[in-house]
PDB file of C-alpha atoms in Angstrom:
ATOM      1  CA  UNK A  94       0.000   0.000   0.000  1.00  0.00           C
ATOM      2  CA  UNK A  95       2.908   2.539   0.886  1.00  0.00           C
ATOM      3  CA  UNK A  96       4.477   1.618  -2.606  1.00  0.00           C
ATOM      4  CA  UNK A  97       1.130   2.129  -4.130  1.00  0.00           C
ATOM      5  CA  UNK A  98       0.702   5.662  -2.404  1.00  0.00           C
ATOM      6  CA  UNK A  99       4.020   6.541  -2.932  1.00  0.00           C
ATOM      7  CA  UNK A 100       4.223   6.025  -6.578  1.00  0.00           C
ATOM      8  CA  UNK A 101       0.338   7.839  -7.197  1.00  0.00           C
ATOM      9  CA  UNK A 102       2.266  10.583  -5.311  1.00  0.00           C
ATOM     10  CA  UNK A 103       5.370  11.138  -6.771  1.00  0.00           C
ATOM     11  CA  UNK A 104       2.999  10.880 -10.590  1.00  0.00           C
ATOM     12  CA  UNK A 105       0.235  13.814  -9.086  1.00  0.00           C
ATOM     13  CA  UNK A 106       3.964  16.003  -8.351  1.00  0.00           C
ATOM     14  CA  UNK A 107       5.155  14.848 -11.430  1.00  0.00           C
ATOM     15  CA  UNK A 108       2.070  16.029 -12.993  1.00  0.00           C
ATOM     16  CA  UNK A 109       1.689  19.283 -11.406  1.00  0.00           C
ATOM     17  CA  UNK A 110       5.183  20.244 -12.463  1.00  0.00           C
ATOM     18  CA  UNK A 111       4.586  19.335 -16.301  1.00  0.00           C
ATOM     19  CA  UNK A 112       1.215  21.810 -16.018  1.00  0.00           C
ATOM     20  CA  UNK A 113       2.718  24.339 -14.438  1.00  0.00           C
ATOM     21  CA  UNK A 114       5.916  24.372 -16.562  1.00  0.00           C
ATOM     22  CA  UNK A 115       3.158  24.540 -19.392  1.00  0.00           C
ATOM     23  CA  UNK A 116       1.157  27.026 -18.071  1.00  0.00           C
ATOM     24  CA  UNK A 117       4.502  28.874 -17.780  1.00  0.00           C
ATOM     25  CA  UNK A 118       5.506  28.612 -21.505  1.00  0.00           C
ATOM     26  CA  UNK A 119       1.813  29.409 -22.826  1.00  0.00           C
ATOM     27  CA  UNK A 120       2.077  32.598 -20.961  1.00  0.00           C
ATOM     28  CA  UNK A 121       5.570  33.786 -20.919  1.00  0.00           C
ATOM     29  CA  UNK A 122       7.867  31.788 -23.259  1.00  0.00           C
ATOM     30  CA  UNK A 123       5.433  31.993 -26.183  1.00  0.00           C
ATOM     31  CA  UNK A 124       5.263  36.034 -26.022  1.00  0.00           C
ATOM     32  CA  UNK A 125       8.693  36.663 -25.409  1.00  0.00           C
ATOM     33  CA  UNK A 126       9.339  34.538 -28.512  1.00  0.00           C
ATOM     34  CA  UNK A 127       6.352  36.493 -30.253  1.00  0.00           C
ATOM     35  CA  UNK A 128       7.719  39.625 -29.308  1.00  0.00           C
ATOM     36  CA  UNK A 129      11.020  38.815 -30.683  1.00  0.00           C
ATOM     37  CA  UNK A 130       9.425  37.492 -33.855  1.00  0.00           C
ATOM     38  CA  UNK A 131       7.531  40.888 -34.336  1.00  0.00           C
ATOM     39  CA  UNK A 132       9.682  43.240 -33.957  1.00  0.00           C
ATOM     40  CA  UNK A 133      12.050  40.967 -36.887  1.00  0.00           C
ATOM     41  CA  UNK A 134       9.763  41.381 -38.735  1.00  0.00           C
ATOM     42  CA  UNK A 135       9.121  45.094 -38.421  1.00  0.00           C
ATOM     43  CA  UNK A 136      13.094  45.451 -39.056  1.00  0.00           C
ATOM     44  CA  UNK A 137      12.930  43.134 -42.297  1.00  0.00           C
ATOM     45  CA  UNK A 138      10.658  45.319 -43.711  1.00  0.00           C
ATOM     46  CA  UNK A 139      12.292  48.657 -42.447  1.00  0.00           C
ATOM     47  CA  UNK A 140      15.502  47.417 -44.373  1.00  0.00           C
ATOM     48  CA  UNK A 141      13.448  46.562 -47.450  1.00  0.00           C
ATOM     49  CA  UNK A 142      11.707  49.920 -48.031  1.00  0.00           C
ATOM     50  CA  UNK A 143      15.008  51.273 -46.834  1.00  0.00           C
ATOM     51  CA  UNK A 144      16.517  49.759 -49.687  1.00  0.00           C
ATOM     52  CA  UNK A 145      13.820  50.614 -52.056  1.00  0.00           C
ATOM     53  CA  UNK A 146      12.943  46.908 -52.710  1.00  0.00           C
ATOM     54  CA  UNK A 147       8.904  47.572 -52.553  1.00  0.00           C
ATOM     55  CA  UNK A 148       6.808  48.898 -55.503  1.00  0.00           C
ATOM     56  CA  UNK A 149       4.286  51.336 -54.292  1.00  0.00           C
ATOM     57  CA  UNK A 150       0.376  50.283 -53.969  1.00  0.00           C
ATOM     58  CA  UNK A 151      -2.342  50.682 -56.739  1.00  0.00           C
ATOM     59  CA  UNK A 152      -3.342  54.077 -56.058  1.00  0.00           C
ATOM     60  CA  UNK A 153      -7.247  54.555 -55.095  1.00  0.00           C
ATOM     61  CA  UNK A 154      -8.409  55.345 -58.873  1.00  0.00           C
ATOM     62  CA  UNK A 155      -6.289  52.012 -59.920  1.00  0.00           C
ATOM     63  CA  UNK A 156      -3.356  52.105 -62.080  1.00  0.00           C
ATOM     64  CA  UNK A 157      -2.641  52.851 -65.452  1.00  0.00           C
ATOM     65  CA  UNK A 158      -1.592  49.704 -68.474  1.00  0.00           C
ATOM     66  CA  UNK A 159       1.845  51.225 -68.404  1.00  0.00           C
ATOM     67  CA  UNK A 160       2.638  51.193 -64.859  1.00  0.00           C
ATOM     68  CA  UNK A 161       3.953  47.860 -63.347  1.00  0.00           C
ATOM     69  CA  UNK A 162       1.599  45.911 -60.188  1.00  0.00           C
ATOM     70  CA  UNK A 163       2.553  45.875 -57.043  1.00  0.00           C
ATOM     71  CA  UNK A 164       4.277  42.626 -55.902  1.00  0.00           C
ATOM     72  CA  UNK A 165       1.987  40.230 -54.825  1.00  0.00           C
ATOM     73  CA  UNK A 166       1.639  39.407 -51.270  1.00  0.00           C
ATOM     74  CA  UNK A 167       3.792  36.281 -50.185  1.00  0.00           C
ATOM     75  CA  UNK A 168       2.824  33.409 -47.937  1.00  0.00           C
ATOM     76  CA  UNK A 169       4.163  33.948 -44.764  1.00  0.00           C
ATOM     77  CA  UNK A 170       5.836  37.137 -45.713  1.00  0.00           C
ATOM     78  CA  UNK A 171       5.368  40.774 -44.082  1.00  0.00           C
ATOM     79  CA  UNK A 172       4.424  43.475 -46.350  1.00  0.00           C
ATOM     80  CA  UNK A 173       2.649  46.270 -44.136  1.00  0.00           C
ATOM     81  CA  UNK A 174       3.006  47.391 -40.372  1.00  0.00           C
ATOM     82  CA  UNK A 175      -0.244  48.784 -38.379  1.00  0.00           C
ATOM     83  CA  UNK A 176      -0.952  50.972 -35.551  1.00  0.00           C
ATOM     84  CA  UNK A 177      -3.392  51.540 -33.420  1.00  0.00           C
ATOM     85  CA  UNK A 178      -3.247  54.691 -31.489  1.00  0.00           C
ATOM     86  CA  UNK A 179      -6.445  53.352 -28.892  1.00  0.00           C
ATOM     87  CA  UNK A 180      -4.092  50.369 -27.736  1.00  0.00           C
ATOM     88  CA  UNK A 181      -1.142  52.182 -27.195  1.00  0.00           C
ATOM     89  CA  UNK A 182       1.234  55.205 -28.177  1.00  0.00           C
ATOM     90  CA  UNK A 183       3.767  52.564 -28.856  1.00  0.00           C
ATOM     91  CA  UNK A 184       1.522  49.969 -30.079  1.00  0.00           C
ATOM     92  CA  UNK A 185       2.431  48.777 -33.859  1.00  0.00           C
ATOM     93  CA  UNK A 186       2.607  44.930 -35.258  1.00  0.00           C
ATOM     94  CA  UNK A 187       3.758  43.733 -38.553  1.00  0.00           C
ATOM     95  CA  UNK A 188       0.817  42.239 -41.070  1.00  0.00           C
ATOM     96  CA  UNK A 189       1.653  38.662 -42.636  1.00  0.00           C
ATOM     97  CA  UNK A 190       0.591  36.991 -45.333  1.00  0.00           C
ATOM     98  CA  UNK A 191      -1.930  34.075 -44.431  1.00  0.00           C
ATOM     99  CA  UNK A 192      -3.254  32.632 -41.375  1.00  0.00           C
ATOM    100  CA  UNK A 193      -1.549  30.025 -40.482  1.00  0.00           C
ATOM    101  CA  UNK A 194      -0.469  29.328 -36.988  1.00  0.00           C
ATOM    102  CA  UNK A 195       4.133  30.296 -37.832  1.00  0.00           C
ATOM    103  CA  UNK A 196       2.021  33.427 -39.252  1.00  0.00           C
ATOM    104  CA  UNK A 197       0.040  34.077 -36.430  1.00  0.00           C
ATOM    105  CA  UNK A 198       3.070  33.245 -33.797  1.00  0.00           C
ATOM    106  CA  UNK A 199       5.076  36.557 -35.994  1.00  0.00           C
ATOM    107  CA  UNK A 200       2.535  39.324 -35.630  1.00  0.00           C
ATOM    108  CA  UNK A 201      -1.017  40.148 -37.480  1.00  0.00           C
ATOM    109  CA  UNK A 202      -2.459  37.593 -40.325  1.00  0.00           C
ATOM    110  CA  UNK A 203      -4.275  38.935 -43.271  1.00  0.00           C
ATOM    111  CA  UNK A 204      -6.753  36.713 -44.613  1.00  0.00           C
ATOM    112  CA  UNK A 205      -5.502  34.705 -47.897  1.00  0.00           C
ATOM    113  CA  UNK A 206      -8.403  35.892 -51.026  1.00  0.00           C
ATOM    114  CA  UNK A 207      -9.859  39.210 -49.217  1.00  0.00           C
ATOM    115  CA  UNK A 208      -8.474  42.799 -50.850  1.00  0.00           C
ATOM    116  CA  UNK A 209      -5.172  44.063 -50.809  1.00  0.00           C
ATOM    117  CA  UNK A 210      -4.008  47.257 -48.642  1.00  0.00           C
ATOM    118  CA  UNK A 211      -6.593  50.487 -49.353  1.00  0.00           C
ATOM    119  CA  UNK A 212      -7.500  48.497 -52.435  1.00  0.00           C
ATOM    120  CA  UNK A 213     -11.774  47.921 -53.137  1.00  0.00           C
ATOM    121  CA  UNK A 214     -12.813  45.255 -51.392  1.00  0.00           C
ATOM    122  CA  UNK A 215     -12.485  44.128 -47.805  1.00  0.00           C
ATOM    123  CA  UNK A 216      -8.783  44.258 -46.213  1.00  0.00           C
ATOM    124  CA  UNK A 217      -9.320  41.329 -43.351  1.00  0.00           C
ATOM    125  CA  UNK A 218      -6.882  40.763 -40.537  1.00  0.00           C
ATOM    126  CA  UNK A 219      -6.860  38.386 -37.827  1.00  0.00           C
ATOM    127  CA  UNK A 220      -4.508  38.220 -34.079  1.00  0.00           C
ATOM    128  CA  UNK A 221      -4.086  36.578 -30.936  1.00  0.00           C
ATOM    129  CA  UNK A 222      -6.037  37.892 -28.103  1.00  0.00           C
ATOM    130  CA  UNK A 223      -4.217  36.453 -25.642  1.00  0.00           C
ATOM    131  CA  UNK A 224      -0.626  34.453 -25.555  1.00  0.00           C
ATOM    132  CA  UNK A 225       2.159  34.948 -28.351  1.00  0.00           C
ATOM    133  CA  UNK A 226       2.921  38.410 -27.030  1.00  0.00           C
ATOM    134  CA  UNK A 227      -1.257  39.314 -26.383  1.00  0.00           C
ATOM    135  CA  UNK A 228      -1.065  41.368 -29.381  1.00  0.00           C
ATOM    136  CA  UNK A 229      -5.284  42.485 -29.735  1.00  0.00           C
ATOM    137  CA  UNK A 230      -5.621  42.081 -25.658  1.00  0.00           C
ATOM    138  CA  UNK A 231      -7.137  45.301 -25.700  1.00  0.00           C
ATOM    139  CA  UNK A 232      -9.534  44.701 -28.550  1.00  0.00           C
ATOM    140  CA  UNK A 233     -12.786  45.282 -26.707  1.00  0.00           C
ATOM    141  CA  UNK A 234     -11.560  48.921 -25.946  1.00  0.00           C
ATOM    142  CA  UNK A 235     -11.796  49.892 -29.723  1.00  0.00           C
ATOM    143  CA  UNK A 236     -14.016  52.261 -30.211  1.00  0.00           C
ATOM    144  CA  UNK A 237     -16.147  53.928 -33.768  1.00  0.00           C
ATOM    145  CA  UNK A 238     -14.555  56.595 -34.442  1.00  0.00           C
ATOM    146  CA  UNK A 239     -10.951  55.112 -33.902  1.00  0.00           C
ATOM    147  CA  UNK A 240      -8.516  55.570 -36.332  1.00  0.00           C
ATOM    148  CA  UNK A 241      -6.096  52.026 -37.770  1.00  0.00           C
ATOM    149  CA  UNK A 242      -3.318  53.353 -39.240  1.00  0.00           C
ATOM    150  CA  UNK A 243      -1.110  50.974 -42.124  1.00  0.00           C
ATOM    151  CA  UNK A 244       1.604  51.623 -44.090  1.00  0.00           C
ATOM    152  CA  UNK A 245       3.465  49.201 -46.736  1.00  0.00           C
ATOM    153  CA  UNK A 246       6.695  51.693 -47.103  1.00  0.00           C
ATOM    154  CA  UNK A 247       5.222  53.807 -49.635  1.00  0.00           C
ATOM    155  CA  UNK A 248       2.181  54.819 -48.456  1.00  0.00           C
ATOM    156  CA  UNK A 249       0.310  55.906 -45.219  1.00  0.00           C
ATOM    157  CA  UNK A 250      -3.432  54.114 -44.728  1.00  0.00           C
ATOM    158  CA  UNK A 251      -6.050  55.309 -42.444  1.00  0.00           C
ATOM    159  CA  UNK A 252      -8.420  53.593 -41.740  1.00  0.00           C
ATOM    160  CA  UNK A 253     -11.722  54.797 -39.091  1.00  0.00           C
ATOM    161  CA  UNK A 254     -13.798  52.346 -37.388  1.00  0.00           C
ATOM    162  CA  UNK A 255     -17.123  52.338 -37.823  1.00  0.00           C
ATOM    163  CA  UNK A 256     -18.756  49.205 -35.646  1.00  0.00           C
ATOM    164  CA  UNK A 257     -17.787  47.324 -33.094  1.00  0.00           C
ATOM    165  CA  UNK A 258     -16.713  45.273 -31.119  1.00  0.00           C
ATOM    166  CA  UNK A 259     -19.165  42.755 -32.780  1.00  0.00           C
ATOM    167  CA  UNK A 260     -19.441  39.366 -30.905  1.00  0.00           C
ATOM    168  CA  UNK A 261     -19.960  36.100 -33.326  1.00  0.00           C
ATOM    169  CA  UNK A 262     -19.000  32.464 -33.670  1.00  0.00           C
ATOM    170  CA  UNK A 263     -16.147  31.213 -35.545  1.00  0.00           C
ATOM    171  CA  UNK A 264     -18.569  29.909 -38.284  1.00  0.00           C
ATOM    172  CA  UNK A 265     -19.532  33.278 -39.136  1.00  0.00           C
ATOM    173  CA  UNK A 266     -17.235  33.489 -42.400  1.00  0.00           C
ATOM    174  CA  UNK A 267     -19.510  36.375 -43.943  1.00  0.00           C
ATOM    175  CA  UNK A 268     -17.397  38.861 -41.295  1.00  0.00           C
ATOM    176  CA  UNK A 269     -14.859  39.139 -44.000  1.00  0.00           C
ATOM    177  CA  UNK A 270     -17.127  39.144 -47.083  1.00  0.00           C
ATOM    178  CA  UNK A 271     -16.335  42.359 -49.883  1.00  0.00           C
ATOM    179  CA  UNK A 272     -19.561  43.828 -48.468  1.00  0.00           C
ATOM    180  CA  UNK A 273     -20.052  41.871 -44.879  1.00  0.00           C
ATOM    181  CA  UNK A 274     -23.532  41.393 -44.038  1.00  0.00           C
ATOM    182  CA  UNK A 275     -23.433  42.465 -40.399  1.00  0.00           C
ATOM    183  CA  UNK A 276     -21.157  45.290 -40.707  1.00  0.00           C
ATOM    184  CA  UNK A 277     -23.712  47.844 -41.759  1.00  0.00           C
ATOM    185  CA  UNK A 278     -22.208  48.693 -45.307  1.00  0.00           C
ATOM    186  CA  UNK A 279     -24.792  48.535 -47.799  1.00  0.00           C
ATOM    187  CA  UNK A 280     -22.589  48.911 -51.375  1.00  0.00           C
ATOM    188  CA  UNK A 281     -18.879  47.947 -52.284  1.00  0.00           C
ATOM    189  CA  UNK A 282     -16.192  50.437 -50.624  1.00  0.00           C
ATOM    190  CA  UNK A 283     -12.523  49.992 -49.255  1.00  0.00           C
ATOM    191  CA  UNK A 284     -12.716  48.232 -45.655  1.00  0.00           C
ATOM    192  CA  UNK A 285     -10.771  46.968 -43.175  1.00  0.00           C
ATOM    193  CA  UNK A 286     -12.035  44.007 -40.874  1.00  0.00           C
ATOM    194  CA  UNK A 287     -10.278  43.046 -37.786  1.00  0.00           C
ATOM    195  CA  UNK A 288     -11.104  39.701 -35.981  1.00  0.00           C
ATOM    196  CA  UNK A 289      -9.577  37.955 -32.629  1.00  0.00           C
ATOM    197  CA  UNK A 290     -10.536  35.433 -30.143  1.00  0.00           C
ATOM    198  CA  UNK A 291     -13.264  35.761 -27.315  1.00  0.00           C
ATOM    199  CA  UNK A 292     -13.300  35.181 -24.864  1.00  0.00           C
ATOM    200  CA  UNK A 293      -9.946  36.643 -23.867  1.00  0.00           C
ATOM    201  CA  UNK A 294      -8.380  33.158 -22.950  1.00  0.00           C
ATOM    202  CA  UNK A 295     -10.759  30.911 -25.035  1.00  0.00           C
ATOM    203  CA  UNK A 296     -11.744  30.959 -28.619  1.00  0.00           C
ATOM    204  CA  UNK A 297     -15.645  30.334 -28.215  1.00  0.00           C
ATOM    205  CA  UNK A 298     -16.295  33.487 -30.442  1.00  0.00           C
ATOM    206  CA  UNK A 299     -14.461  36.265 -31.860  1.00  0.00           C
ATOM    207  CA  UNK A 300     -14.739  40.250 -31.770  1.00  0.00           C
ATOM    208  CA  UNK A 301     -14.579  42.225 -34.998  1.00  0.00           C
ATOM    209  CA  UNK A 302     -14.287  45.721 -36.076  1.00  0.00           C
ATOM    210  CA  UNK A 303     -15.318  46.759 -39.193  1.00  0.00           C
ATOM    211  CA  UNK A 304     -13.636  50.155 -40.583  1.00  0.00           C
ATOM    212  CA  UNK A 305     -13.527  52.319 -43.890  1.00  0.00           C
ATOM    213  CA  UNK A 306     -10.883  53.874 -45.738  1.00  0.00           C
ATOM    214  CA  UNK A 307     -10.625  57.364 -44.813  1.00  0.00           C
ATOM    215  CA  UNK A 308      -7.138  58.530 -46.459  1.00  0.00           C
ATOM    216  CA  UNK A 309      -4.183  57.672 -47.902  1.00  0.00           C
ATOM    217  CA  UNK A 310      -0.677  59.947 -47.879  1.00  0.00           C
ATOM    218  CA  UNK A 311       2.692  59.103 -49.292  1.00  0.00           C
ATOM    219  CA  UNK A 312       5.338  58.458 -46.720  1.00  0.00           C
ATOM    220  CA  UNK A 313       7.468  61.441 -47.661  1.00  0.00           C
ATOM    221  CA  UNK A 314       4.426  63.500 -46.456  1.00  0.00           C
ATOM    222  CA  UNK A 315       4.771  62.542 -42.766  1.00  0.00           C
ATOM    223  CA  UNK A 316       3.510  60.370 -40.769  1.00  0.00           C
ATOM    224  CA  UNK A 317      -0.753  61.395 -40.862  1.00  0.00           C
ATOM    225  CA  UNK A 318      -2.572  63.112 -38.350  1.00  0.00           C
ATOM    226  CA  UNK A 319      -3.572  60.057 -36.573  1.00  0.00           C
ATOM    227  CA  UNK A 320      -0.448  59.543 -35.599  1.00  0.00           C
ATOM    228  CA  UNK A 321       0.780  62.224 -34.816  1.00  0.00           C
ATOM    229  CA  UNK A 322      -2.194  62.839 -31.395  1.00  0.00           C
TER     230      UNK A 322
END
């Protein structure tokens, strides 16, 4: 019987150590990590645009036959970096291509199919609420009216909220749709859609913010008024 308690023992320790040691890399490890991956990422595309490596985006009217497309987004590649004044004067996070779980460990994921940057259509991104450095923690205390600022080297995006936080299941796909049902745009237009997990340490639902284009500026101009609060 001692044997028997002993060994039950010694597993229920055993056990307790392996969750806690897990508990400890879900919450710490995996952001530190996250954080480091983000802010390589920021500097990899710094160094790019630095280096003049980027064509500039279609401009809002489209582009002319003679002038060459932008490059098209790459899997797992950044190509844009966003901030968001409401969660933080310091608060920016590089936008990836695809949502795949590396993707979603190195910053922001933009949804694979949905518009490009300030382009027609719907520009859909998705991010961790919690774990792999929290990056949308704060997402419930976006606001309408709030500004989400992007810019892919050449050019400054603003975009302004206009509802949400919106609380839906993960089988609601239409949240990203060109004109998304729920959203309260009635025609096409140039949107933004940003979706994370809810609640903030479960994935039951998700929270979404739907915003419009508001204006565009090149990057020699500054950085835009939104930015500048």
């Amino acid at each position: 019987m001692r044997v028997i308690v002993r060994t039950v023992s010694e597993l229920c320790i055993t056990l307790g150590a392996l969750i806690v040691l897990f508990v400890a890399y879900v919450l710490f490890w995996t952001g530190v990590r996250a954080d480091s991956a983000m802010s390589d990422q920021i500097d990899r595309l710094h160094r790019q645009w630095s280096s003049g490596s980027v064509r500039p985006a279609d401009p809002p009217g489209g582009r002319t036959a003679a002038a060459p497309g932008p490059r098209p987004y790459r899997d797992g590649e950044p190509f844009a970096i966003m901030y968001v004044p409401r969660l933080g004067s310091t608060w920016n996070k590089p936008v990836l291509e695809g949502t795949g779980r590396d993707v979603l460990a190195r910053g922001l994921a933009h949804y694979r199919g949905t518009a490009r940057l300030g382009q027609r259509g719907n520009f859909a991104v998705a991010g961790h609420r919690r774990t792999y450095g929290d990056p949308l923690k704060d997402f419930p205390e976006l606001r309408p009216g709030d500004p989400v600022v992007l810019t892919d080297g050449t050019t400054w995006f603003t975009y302004r909220i206009d509802k949400g936080p919106y609380r839906t299941v993960p089988t609601d796909v239409e949240v990203i749709d060109a004109v998304p049902r729920t959203s309260g745009y009635t025609r096409p237009g140039r949107y933004l859609t940003l979706t994370t997990c809810d609640p903030e340490w479960g994935h039951s639902h998700r929270l979404i913010v739907w915003a419009h284009l508001d204006s565009t500026q090149p990057v020699e101009a500054g950085e835009p008024a939104a930015l500048r609060r």
